[in-house]
Short mmCIF file of C-alpha atoms in Angstrom, two decimals:
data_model
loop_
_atom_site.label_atom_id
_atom_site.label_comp_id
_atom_site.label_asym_id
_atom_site.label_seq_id
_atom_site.Cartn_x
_atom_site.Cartn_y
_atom_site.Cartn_z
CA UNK A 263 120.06 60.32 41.22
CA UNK A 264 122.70 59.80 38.41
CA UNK A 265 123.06 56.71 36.87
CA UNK A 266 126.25 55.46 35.59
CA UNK A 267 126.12 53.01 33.32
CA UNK A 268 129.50 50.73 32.13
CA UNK A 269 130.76 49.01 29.83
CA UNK A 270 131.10 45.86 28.86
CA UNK A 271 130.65 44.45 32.64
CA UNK A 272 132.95 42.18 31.53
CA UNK A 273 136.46 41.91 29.16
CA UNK A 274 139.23 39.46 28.38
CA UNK A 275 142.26 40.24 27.13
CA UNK A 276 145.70 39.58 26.57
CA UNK A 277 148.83 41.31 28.33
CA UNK A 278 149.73 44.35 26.01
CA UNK A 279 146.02 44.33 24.51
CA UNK A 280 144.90 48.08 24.37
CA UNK A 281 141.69 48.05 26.66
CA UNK A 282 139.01 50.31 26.26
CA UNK A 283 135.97 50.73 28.88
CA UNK A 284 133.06 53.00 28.68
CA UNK A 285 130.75 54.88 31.04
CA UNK A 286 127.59 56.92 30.11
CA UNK A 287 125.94 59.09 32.73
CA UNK A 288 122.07 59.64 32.64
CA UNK A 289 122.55 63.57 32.60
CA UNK A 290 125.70 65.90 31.75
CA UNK A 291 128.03 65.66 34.53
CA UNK A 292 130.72 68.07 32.81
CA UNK A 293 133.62 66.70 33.55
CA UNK A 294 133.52 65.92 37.45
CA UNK A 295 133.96 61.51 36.21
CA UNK A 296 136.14 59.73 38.05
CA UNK A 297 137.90 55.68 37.82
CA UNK A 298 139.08 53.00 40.33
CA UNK A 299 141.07 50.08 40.01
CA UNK A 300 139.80 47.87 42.54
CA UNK A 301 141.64 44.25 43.14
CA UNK A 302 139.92 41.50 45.41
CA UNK A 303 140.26 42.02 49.14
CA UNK A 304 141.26 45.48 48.53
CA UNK A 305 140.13 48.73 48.64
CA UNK A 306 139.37 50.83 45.56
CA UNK A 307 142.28 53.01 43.65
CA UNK A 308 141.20 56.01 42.29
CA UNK A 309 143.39 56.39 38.85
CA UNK A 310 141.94 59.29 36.83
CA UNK A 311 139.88 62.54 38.04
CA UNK A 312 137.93 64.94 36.46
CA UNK A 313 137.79 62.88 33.45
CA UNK A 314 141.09 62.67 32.32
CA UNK A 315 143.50 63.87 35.47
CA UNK A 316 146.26 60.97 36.14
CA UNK A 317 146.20 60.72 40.15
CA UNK A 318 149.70 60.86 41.19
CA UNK A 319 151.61 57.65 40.83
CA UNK A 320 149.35 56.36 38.54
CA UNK A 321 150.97 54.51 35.24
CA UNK A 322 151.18 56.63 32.24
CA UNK A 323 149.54 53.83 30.28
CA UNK A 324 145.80 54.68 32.06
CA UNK A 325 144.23 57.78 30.74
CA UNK A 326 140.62 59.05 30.69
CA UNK A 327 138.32 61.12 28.41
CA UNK A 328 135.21 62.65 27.86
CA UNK A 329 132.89 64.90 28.91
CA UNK A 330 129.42 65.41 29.29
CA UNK A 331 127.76 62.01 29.58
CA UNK A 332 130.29 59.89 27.82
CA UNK A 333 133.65 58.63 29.43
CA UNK A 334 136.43 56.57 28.43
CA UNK A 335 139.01 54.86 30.13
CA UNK A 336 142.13 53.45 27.95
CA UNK A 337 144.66 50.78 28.76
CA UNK A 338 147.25 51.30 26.08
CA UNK A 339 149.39 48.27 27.09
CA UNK A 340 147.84 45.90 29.31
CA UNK A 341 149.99 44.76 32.27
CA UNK A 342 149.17 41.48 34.39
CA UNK A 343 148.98 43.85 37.55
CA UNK A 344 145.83 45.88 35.87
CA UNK A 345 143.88 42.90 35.43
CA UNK A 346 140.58 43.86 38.03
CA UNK A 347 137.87 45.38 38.82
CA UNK A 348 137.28 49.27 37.15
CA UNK A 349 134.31 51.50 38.30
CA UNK A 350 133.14 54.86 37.39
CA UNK A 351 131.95 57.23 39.93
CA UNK A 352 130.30 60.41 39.02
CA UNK A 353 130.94 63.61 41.38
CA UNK A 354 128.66 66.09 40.04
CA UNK A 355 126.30 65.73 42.53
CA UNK A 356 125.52 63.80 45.84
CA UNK A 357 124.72 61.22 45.65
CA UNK A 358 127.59 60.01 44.55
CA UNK A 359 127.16 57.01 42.19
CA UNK A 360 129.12 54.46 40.60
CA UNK A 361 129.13 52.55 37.40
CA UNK A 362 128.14 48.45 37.97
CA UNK A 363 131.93 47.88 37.60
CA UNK A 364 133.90 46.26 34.40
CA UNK A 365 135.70 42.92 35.39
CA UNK A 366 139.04 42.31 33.26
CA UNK A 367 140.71 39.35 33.01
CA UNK A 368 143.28 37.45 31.49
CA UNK A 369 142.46 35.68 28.36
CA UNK B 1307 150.69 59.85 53.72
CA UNK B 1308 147.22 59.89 55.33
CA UNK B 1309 145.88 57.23 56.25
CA UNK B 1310 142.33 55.65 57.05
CA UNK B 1311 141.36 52.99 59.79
CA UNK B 1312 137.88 51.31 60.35
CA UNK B 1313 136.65 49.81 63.32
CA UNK B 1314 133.56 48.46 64.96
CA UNK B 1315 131.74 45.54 65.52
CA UNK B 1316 131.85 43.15 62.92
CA UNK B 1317 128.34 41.60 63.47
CA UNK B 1318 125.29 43.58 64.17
CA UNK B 1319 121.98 42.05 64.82
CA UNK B 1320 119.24 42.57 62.76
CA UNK B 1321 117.15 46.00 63.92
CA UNK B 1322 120.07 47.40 65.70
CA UNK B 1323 122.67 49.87 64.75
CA UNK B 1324 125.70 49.55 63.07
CA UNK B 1325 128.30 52.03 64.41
CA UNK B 1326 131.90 52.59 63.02
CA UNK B 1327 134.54 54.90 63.59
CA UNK B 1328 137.53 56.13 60.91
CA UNK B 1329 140.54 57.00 62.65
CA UNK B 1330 142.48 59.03 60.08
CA UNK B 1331 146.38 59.79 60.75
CA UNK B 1332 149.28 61.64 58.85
CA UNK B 1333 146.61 64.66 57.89
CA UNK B 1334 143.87 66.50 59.57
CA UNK B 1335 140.34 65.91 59.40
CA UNK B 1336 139.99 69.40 59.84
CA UNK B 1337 141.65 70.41 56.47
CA UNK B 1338 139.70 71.37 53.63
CA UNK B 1339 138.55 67.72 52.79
CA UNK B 1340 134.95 66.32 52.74
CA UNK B 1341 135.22 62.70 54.32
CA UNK B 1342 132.92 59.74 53.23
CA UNK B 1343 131.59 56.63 54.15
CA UNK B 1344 131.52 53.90 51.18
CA UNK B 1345 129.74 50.20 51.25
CA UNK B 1346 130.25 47.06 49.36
CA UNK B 1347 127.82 44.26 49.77
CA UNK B 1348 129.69 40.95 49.14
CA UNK B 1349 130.39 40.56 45.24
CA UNK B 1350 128.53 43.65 44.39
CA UNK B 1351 129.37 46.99 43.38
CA UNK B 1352 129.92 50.44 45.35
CA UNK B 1353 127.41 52.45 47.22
CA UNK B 1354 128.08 56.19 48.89
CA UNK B 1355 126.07 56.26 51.96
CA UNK B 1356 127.18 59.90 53.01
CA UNK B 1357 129.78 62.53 53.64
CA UNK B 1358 130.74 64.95 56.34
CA UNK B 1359 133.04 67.66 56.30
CA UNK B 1360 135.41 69.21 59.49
CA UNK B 1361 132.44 71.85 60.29
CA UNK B 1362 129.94 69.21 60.82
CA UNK B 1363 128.22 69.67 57.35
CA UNK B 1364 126.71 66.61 55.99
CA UNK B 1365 125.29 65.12 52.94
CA UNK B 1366 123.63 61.86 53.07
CA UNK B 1367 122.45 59.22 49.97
CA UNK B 1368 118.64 59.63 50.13
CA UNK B 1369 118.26 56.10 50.28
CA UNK B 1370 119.71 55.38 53.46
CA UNK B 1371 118.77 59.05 54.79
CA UNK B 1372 116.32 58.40 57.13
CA UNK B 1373 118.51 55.59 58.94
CA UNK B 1374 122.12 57.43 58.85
CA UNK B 1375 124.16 59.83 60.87
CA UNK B 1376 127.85 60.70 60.03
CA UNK B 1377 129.69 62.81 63.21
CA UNK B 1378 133.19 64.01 63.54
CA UNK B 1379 135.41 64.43 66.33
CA UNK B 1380 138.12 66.79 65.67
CA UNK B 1381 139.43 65.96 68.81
CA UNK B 1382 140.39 62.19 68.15
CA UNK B 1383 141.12 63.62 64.10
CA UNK B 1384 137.97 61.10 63.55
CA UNK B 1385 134.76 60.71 62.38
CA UNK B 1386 132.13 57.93 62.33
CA UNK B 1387 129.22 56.27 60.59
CA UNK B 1388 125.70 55.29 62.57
CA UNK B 1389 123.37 52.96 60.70
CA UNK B 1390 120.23 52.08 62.62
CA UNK B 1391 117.45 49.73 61.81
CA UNK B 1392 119.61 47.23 60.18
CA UNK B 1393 118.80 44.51 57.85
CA UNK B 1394 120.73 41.39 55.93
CA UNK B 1395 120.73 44.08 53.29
CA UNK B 1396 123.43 46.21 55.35
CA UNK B 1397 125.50 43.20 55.29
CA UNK B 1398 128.63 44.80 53.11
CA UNK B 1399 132.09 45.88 53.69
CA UNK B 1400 132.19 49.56 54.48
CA UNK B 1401 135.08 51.75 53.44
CA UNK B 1402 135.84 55.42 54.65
CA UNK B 1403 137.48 57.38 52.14
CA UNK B 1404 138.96 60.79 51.87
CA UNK B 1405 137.62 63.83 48.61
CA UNK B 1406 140.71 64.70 46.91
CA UNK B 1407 139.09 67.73 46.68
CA UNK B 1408 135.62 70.04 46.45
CA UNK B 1409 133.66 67.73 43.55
CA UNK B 1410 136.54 64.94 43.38
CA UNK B 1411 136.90 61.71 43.82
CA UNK B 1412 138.19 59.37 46.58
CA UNK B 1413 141.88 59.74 46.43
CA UNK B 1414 142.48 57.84 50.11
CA UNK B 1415 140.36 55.13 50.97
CA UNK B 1416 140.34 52.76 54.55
CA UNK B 1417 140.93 48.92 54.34
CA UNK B 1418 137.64 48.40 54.62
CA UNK B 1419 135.71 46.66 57.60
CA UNK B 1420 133.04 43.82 57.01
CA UNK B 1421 130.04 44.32 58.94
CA UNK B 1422 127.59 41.13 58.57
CA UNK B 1423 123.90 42.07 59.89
CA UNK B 1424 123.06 38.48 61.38
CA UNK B 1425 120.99 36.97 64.82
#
């Protein structure tokens, strides 16, 4: 299997704080990476695909990047709605798998 | 807008099988779509458990292989998870979510249904 690995698992900041979190796969996954939003009691969001693709009706101010086995996902201006949950998920290959999660909250 | 609905029991006893159903509406289950099944153990993160596709093709995580089966009905536009030899482990909300495309991610996703595994 693929490991996904993220990080921080954890990051406060501030409304209109840039926000960076990272995800490193075990092997080359090219550029099939994807990222959820996921709030409590909910069920995830998917934001970005293949590594950098907005998903439709996503805010401009998430984008992605990377390739191979290091990913990105930027918050340029942090809003109170974004503070949750983000995973990675890796669809190279089944299975499947998803980074541990970063949790964001307020500071 | 598709949409994705769980249901099924939402307390299984421990060695039985867990069984769920996704109803999916406003699409077809037969377009060209694979469909999977997602689980969240309470405060945890995500696990893929397995995905089927309108032809019956399946892939399954090879952890849970030897336990699951993932059908479809293209009749009913639905398609369903069985887990069998349940433990507290399987205790976890399970999601059924839609591949935006071939090698994508999850672009629909259900509410998600808790299923406790409990005597």
């Amino acid at each position: 299997d693929i490991q996904m690995t993220q990080s921080p698992s954890s990051l406060s900041a501030s409304v209109g704080d840039r926000v960076t979190i990272t995800c490193r796969a075990s092997q080359s996954i090219s550029s099939y990476l994807n990222w959820y939003q996921q709030k409590p009691g909910k069920a995830p969001k998917l934001l970005i695909y293949d590594a950098s693709s907005l998903q439709s009706g996503v805010p401009s101010r998430f984008s992605g990047s990377g390739s191979g086995t290091d990913f990105t996902l930027t918050i340029s201006s942090l809003q109170p709605e974004d503070f949750a949950t983000y995973y990675c998920q890796q669809s190279y290959n089944t299975p499947y798998t998803f980074g541990q999660g970063t949790k964001l909250e307020i500071k | 807008q598709v949409q994705l609905q769980e249901s099924g029991p939402g307390l299984v006893k421990p060695s039985g099988t867990l069984s769920l159903t996704c109803a999916v509406s406003g699409g077809s289950i037969s377009s060209n779509n694979w469909w999977s099944w997602v689980r969240q153990p309470p405060g945890k993160g995500l696990e893929w458990i397995g995905e089927i596709y309108h032809s019956g093709s399946t892939n399954y995580n090879p952890s849970l292989k030897s336990r699951v089966t993932i059908s479809v009905d293209k009749s009913k536009n639905q398609f369903s998870l069985r887990l069998s030899s349940v433990t507290a482990a399987d205790t976890a909300v399970y999601y059924c979510a839609k591949s935006k495309g071939f090698r994508v991610g999850f672009d629909y996703w259900g509410q998600g249904t808790l299923v406790t595994v409990s005597s």
